[in-house]
Coordinates of C-alpha atoms in Angstrom, one line a residue:
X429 CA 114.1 8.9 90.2
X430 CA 111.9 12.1 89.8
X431 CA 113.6 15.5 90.9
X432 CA 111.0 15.8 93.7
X433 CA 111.3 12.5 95.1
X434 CA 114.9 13.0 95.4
X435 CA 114.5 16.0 97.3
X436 CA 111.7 14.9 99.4
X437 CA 114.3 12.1 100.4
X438 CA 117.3 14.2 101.5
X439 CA 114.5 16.7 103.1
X440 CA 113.8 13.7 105.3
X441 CA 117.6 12.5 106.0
X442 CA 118.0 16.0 107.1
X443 CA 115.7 16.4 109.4
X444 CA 116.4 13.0 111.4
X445 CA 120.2 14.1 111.3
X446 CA 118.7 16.9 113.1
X447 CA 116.7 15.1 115.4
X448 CA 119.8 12.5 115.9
X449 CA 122.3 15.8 116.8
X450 CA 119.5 17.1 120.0
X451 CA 119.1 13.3 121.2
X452 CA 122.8 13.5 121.6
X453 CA 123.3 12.3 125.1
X454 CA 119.8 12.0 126.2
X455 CA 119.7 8.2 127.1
X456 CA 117.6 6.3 125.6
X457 CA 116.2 9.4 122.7
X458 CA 119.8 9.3 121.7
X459 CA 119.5 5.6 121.2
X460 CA 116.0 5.7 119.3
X461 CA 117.0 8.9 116.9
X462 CA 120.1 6.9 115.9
X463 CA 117.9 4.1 114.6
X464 CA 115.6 5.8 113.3
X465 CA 118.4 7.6 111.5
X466 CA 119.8 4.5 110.2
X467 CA 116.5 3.7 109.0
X468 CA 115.9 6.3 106.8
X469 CA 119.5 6.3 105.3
X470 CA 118.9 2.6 104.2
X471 CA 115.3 4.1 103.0
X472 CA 117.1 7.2 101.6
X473 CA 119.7 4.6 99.8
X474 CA 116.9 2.3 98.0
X475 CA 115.1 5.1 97.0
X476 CA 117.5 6.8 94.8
X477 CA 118.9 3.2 94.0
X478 CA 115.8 2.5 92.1
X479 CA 115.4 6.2 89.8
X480 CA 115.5 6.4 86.1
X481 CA 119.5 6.6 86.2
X482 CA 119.9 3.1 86.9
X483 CA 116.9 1.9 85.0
X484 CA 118.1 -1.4 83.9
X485 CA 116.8 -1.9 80.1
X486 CA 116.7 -6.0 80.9
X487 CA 113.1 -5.0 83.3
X488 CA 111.5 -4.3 79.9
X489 CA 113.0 -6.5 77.2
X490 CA 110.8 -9.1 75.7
X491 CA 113.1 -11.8 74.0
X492 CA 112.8 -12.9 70.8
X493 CA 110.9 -16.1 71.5
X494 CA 107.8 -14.4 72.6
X495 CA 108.0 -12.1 69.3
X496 CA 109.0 -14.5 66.5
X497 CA 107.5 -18.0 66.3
X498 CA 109.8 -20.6 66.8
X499 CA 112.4 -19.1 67.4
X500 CA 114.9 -20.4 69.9
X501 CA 114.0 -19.5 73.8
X502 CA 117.6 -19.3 75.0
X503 CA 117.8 -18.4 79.1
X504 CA 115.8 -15.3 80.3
X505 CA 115.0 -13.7 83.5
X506 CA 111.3 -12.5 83.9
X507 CA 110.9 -8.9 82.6
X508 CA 109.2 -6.7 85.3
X509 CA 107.6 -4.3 83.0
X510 CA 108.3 -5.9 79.4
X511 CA 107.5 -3.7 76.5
X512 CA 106.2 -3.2 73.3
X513 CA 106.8 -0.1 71.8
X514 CA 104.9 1.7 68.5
X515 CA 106.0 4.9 67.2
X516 CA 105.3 6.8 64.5
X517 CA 108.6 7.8 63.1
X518 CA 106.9 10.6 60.6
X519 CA 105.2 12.4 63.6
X520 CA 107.2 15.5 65.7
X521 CA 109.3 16.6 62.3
X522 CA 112.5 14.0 63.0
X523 CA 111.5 13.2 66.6
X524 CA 109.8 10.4 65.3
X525 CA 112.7 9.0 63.6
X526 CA 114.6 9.5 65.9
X527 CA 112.9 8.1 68.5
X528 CA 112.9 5.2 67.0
X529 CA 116.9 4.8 67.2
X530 CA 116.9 5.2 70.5
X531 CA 114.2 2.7 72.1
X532 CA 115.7 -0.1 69.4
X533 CA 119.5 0.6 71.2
X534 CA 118.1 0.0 74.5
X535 CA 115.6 -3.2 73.9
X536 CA 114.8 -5.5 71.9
X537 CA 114.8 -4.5 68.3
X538 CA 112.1 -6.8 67.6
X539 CA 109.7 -4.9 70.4
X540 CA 110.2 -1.4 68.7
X541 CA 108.1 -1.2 65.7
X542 CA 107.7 1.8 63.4
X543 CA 104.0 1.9 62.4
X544 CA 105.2 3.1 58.6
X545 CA 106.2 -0.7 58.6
X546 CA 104.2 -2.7 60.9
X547 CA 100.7 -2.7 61.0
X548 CA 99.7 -2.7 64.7
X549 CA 96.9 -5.2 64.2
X550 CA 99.4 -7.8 62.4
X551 CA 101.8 -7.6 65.2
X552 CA 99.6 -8.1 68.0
X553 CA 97.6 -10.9 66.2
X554 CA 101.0 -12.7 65.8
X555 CA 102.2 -11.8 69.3
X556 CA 98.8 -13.4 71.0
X557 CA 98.8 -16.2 69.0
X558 CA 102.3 -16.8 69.8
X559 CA 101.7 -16.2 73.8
X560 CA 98.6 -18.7 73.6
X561 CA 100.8 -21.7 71.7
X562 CA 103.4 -20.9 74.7
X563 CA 100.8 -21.0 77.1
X564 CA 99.8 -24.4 76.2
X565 CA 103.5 -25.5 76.4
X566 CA 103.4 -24.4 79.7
X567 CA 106.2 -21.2 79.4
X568 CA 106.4 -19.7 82.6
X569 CA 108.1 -16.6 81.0
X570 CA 105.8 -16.2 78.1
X571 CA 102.7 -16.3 81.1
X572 CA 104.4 -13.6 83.1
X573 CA 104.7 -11.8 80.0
X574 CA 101.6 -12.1 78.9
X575 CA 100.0 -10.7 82.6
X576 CA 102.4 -7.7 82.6
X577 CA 102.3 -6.7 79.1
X578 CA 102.4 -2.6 79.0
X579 CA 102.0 -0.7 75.2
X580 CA 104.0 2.7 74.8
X581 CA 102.7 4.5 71.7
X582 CA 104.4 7.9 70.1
X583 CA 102.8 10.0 68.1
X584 CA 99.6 12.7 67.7
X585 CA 96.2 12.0 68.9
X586 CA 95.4 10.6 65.6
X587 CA 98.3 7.7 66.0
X588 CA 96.8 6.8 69.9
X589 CA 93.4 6.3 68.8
X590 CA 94.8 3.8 66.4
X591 CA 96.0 1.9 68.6
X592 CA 93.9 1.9 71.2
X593 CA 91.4 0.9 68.5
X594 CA 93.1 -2.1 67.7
X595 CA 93.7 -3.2 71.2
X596 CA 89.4 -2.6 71.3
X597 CA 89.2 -4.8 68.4
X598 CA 91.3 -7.3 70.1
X599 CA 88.6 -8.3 72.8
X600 CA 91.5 -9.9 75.2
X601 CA 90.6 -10.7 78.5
X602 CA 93.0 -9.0 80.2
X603 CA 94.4 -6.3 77.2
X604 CA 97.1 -4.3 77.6
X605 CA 97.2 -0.9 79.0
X606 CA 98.5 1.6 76.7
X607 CA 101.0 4.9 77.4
X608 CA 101.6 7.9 75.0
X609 CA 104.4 9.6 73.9
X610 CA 103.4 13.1 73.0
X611 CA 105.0 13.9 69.0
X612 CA 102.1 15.7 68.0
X613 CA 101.1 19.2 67.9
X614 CA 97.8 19.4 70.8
X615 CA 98.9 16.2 72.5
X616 CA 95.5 16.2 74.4
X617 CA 95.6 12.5 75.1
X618 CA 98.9 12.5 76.8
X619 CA 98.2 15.3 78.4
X620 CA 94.9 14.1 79.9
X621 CA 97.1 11.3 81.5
X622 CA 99.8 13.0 82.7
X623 CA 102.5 12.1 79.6
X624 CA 103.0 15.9 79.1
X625 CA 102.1 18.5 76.1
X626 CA 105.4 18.9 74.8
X627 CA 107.5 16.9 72.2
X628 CA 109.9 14.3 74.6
X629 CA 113.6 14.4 74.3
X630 CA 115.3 11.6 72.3
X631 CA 117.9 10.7 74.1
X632 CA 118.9 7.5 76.1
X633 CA 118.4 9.3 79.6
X634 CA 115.5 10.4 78.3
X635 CA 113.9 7.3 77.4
X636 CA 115.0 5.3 80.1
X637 CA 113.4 8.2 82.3
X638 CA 110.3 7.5 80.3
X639 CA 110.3 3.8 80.7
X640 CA 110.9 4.0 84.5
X641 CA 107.1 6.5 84.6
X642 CA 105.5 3.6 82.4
X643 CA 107.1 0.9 85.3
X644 CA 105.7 2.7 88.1
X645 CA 101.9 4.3 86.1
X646 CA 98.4 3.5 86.9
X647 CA 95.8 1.9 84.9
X648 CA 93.0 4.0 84.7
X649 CA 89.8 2.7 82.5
X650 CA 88.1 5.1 80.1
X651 CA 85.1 4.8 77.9
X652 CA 85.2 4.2 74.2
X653 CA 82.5 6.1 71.7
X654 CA 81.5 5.4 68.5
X655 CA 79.8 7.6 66.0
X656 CA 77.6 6.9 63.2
X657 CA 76.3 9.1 60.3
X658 CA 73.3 8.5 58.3
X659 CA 71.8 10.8 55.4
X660 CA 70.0 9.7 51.8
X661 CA 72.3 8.8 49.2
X662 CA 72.4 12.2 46.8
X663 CA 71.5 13.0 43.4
X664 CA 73.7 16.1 43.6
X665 CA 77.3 14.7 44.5
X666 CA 79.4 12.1 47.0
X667 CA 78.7 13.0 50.3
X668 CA 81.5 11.2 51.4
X669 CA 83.9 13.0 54.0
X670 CA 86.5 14.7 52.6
X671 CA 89.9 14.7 54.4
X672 CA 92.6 17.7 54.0
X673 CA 93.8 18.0 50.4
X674 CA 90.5 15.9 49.2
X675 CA 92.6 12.5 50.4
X676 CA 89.5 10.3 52.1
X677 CA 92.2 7.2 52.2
X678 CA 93.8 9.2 55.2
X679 CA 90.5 8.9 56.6
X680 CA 91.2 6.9 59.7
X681 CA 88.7 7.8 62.1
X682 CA 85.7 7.8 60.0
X683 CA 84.6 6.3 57.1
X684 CA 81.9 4.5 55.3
X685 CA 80.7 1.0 56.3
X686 CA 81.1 -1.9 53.5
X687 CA 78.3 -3.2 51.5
X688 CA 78.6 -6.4 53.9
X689 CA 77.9 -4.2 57.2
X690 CA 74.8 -5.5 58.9
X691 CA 74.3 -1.3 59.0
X692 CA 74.2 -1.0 55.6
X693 CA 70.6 0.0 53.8
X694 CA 69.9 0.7 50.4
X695 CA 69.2 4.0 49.3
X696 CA 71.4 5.7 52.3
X697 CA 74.9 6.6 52.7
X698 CA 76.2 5.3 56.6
X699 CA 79.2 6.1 57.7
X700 CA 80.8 5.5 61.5
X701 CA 84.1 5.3 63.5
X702 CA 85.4 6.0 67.2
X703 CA 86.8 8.0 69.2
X704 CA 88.3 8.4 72.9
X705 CA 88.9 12.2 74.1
X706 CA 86.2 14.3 71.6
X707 CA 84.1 14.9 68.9
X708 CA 83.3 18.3 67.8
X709 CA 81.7 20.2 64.6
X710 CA 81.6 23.9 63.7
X711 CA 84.7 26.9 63.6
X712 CA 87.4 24.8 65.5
X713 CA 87.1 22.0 63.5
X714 CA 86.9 24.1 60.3
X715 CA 90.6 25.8 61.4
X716 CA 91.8 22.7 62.1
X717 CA 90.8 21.7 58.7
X718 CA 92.8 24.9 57.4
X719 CA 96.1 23.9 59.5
X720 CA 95.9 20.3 58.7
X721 CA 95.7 21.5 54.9
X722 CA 98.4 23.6 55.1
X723 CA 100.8 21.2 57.3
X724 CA 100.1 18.7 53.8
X725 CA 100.7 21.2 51.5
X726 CA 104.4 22.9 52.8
X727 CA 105.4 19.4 55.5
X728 CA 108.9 21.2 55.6
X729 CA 107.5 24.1 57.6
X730 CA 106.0 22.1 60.2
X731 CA 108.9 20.5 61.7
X732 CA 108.6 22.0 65.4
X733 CA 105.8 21.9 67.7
X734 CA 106.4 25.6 69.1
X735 CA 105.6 27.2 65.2
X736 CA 102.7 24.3 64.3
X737 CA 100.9 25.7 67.4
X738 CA 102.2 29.3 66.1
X739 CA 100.4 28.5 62.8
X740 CA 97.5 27.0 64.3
X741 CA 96.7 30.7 66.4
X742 CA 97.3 32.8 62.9
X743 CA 94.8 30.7 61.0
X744 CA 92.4 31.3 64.0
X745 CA 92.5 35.2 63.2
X746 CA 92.5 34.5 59.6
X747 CA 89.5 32.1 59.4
X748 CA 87.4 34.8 61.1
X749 CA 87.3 32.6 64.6
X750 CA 88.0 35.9 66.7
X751 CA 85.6 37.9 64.3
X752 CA 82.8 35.2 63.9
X753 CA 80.4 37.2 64.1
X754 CA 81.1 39.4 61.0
X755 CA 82.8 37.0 59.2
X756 CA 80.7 33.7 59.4
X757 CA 76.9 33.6 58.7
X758 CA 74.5 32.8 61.2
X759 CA 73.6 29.7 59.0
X760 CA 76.6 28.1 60.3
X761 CA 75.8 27.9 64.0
X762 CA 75.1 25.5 65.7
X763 CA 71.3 25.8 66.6
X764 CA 70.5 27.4 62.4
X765 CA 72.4 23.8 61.6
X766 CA 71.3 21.2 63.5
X767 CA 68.9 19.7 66.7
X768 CA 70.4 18.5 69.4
X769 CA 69.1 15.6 71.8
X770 CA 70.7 13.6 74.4
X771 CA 68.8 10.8 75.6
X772 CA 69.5 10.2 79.6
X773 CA 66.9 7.8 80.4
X774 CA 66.1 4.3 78.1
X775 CA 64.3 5.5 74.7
X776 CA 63.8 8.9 75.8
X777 CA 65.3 11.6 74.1
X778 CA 65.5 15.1 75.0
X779 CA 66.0 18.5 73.2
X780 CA 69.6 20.4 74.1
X781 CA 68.8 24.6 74.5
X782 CA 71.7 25.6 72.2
X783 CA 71.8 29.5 72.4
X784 CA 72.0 31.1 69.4
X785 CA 75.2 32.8 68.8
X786 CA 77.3 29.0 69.7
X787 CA 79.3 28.4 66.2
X788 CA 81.2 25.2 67.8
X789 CA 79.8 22.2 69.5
X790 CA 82.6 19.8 71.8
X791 CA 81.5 16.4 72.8
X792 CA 84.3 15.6 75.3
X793 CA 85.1 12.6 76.9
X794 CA 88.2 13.6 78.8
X795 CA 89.6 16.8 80.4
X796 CA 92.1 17.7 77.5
X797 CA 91.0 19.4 74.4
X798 CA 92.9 21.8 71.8
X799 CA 96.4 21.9 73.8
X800 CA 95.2 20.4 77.1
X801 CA 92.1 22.9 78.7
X802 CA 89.3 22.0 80.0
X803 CA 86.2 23.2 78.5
X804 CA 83.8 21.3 81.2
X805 CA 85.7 23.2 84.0
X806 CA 84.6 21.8 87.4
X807 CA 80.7 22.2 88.5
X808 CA 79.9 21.8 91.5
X809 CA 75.9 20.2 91.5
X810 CA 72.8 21.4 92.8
X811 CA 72.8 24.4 90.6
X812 CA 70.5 24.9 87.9
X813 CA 71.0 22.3 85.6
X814 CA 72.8 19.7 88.3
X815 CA 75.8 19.4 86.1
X816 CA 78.7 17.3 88.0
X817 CA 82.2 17.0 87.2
X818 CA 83.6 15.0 84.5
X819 CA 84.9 11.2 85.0
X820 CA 86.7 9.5 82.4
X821 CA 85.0 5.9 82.6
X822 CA 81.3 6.8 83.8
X823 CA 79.8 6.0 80.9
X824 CA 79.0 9.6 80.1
X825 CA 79.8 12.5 77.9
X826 CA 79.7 16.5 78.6
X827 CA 78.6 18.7 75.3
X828 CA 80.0 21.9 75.7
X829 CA 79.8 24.9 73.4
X830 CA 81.5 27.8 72.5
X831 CA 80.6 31.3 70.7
X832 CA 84.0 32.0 69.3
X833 CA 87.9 32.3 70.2
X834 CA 87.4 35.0 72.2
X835 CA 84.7 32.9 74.6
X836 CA 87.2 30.3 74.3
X837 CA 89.9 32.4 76.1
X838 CA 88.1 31.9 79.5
X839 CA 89.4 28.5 79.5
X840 CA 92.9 30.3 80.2
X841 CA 91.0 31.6 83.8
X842 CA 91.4 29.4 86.9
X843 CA 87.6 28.7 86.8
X844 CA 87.0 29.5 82.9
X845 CA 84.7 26.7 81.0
X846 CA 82.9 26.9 77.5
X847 CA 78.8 27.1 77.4
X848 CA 77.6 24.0 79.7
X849 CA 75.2 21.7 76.9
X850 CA 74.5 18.4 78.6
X851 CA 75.5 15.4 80.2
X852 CA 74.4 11.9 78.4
X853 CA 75.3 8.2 77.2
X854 CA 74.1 9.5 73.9
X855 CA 74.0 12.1 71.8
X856 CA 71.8 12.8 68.7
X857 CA 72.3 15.6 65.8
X858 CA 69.8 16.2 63.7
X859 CA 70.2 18.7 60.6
X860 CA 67.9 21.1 59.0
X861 CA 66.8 20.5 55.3
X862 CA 68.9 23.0 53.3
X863 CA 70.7 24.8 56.1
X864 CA 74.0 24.0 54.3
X865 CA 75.9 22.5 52.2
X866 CA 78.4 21.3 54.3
X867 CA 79.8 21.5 57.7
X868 CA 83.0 20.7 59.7
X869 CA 84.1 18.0 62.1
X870 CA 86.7 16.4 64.0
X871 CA 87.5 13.5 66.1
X872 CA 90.1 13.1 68.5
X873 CA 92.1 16.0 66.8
X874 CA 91.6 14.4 63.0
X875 CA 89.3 16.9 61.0
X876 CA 87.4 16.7 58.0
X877 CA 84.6 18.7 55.4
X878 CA 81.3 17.1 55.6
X879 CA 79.1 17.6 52.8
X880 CA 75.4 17.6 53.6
X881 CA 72.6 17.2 51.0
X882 CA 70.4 20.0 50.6
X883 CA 67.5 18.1 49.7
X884 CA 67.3 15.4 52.8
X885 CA 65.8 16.7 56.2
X886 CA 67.1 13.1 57.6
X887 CA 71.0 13.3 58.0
X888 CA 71.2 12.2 61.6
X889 CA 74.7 12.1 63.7
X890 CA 74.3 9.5 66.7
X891 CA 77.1 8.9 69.3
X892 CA 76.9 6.1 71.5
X893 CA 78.9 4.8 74.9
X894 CA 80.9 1.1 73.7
X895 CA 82.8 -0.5 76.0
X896 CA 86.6 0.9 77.6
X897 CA 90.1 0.7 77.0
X898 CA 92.9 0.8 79.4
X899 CA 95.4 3.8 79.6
X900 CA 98.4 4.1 81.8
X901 CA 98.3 7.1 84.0
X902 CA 100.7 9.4 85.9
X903 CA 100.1 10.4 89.4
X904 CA 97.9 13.6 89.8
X905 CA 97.2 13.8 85.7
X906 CA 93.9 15.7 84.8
X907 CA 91.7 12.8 84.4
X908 CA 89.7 11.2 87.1
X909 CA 88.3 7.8 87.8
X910 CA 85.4 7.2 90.2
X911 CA 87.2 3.9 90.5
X912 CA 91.0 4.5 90.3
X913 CA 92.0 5.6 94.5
X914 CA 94.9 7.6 92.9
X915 CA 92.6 9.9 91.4
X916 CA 90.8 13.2 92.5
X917 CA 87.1 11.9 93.1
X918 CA 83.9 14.4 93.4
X919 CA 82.5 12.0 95.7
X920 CA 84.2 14.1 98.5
X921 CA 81.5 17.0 97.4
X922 CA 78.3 16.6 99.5
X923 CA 76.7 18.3 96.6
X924 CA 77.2 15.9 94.3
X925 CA 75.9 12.1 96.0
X926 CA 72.5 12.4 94.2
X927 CA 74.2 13.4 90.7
X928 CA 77.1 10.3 91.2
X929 CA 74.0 8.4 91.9
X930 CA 72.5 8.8 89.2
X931 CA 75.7 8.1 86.9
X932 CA 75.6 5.0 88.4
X933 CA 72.2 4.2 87.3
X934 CA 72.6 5.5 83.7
X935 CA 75.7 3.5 83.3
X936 CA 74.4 0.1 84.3
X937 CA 71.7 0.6 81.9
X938 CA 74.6 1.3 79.4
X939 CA 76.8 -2.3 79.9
X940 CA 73.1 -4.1 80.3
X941 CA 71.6 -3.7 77.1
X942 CA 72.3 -5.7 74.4
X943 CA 74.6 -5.7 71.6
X944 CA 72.0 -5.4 68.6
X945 CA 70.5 -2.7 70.4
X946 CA 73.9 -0.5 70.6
X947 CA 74.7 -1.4 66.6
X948 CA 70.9 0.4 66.0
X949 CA 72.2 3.6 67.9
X950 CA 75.5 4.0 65.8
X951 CA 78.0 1.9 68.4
X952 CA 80.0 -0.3 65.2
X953 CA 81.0 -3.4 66.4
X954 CA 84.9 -3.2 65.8
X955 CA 87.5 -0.1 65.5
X956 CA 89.2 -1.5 62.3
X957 CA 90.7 1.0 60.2
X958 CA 91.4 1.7 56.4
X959 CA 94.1 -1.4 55.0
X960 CA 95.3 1.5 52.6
X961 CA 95.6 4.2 55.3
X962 CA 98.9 6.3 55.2
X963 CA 100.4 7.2 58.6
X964 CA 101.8 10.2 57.1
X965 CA 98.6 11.6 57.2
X966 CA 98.0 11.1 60.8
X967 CA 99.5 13.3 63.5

């Protein structure tokens, strides 16, 4: 049971023992205040009943049966929140590991997979196929299972997208919502859903604490994007991406379509991939290039989150991010680099203003970006460029920009907020012939160098709305849903009717068009991954 809720319990015991003590010989008040006291005790006595410390591991075991084909079904009772659990046992320094221990002494061993051994994608494939065959046998269990199915992932922002890419892939009908353990170093996508910023505990309390939020969480749906890069194939060099250390097999968010992609066309280079919270190019993702470099080059040093985000600050005064202005041409903003266009109505697309001086671009999809701010902030509507607040699953995207570190430090105000860009469905970059060589990016906190050919005035960046996945959410997190009840909603602002309107619109032109049409603008039909891709290279 949460701290709070205890509290708020014994608050209200307290004051009906008060109430009960003034009834006291006042006929029938007397009489009334001592049921209503009764009431609450019984009240008072379920709630803390049912907390974290007497969290019964048997409401989220999944036996064996429903894992491993044919195996014997023995005598179960329903699960009430049953389980699987993924963790990354090289993410947090030993958390990971550690982690691991813990959730495989409380459940099922055969529900806790490390992903350095278990392919995500495998196990679900057998897990499904298994549930269907019960299915057909008629397994009560296996159905009940299969309806209240909840995934807990641990790991960095790089290990949730993998999975929630491979529960995309999967196409169920009714797929499993997913929760994160935060063992990373920004933990924006926990964060965003109320999971937390800092690396969890590993102990049994701990856990069980954990498992009794997951129980009792939300689903809340949020909208998938996919990216696509297109540019000449070069006489002067690959123009493949180039990872930290120069490792493109850790590439796991973006990559180069196979000759077999319907995408493919001779004579260009095409590469895509997806992504959930953000996509941003320019200084940030060039020092997160720098930290992800260093974390591969001394690993022993990054073993705590407190002195990875220590490092990360020190390589922003050393790249020149609080200095950008002396230290980085003008060539590498934004507007010298690249056009921008959104398109907000059907095959219309419109030029982004990008002031000058912006030397980092953020295309953000939820309210949680390098540690958890908020670069959107909250507008308000009916100001100059009708701007509303940000929704996780309305089919659009905010672009917001940023001049340097210093600019960035508003986000630290109540009110603070980066340069306001846009609001769209999609989102088009268009670079300049010869503006340079190469430029930065990153996706859902996974950077990487982007060479550009000098001679090709037709490298085009497109980034598309496809489809959502479901996350689990904690009460009161930062995200918000125009559909979820739980969440704030901006439809209490009078200012912003027209604007939600208008979302509306935009988004049902989104889910009506047709598939074909979406794989033309970039959106990749599947969120499959690298077979060779090392997890140790994912945070």
């Amino acid at each position: 049971m949460a701290t709070g809720s205890r509290v708020r319990a014994k608050e209200i015991k307290n004051s009906v023992q008060n109430l009960f003590n003034k009834g006291q010989g006042s006929g029938h008040t007397s009489e009334r205040a001592k049921e209503i006291k009764n009431s609450v005790q019984n009240l008072f006595q379920k709630v803390q009943d049912a907390g974290p410390e007497n969290v019964d591991p048997l409401d989220y075991y999944i036996p064996n049966y429903i894992l491993i084909p044919e195996s014997n079904k023995g005598i179960f009772q329903v699960p009430a929140c049953p389980v699987l659990v993924f963790i990354n046992s090289k993410s947090g320094g030993q958390l990971g590991g550690e982690l691991l221990v813990t959730y495989r002494s409380l459940l099922n061993k055969n529900q806790v997979f490390d992903l350095g051994e278990n392919s995500p994608d495998k196990v679900l494939h057998q897990l499904y196929g298994n549930l269907e065959k019960l299915k057909q046998k008629e397994d009560h269990i296996s159905d009940e299972i299969h309806k209240r199915l909840r995934i807990i992932v641990a790991g960095g922002d790089g290990t949730a997208g993998w999975l929630l890419g491979v529960v995309s892939d999967l196409k169920l009908e009714n797929p499993p919502p997913i929760a994160t353990v935060p063992l990373g170093t920004g933990n924006n996508l926990p964060f965003a859903f109320g999971w937390g910023k800092k690396n969890p505990s590993t102990d049994s309390e701990s856990v069980k604490a954990f498992l009794y939020q997951v129980k009792n969480a939300k689903e809340m749906q949020i909208d998938s994007w996919h990216i696509l890069m297109k540019m000449k194939s070069s006489q002067e060099g690959s123009c493949d991406p180039i990872a930290p250390l120069e490792l493109p097999h850790s590439l796991h968010a973006f990559h180069s379509i196979s000759n077999t992609d319907t995408l493919n066309e001779e004579g260009y280079h095409t590469f895509r991939g997806g992504f959930w919270n953000y996509f941003s190019m320019g200084m940030d993702a060039q020092i997160s290039y720098a930290f992800h470099t260093e974390r591969k080059l001394h690993p022993e040093k990054f073993k705590k989150q407190l002195t990875n985000q220590s490092t990360y600050a020190k390589l922003g005064c050393t790249q020149g991010w609080f200095c950008a202005s002396l230290m980085h041409p003008s060539s590498s903003n934004i507007a010298q680099l690249a056009k921008i266009m959104v398109m907000k109505k059907p095959g219309q697309w419109v030029d982004v203003e990008v002031p000058q001086s912006i030397r980092s671009i953020v295309c953000l999809n939820l309210p949680s970006f390098s540690g958890g701010f908020n670069p959107w902030g909250t507008p308000k509507g009916k100001k100059k460029m009708d701007y509303t607040p940000s929704y996780v699953d309305d089919g659009f995207i905010e672009v917001v920009g940023f001049r340097d570190a210093w600019h960035g430090l508003l986000l630290l105000a109540p009110k603070g907020h980066g340069t306001r860009l846009a609001q769209a469905n999609r989102i088009r970059f268009e670079f300049h012939k010869g503006a340079a060589d190469h430029t930065y990016m990153r996706i859902d906190g996974e950077p990487w160098k982007q060479p550009l050919p000098m001679d090709d005035n037709n490298v085009v960046v497109e980034i598309a709305h496809f489809g959502q996945v479901s996350m689990l959410a904690n009460p009161h997190c930062p995200s918000k849903s125009i559909n979820a009840p739980y969440s704030p909603s901006g439809n209490d602002d009078d200012d912003d009717d027209d604007d939600d309107e208008d979302e509306s619109d935009e988004e049902e032109f989104v889910e009506d068009e047709n598939v074909e049409e979406r794989r033309k603008i970039g959106a990749a039909a599947t969120f499959r991954l690298p077979d060779d891709l090392d997890i140790s290279k994912l945070s």
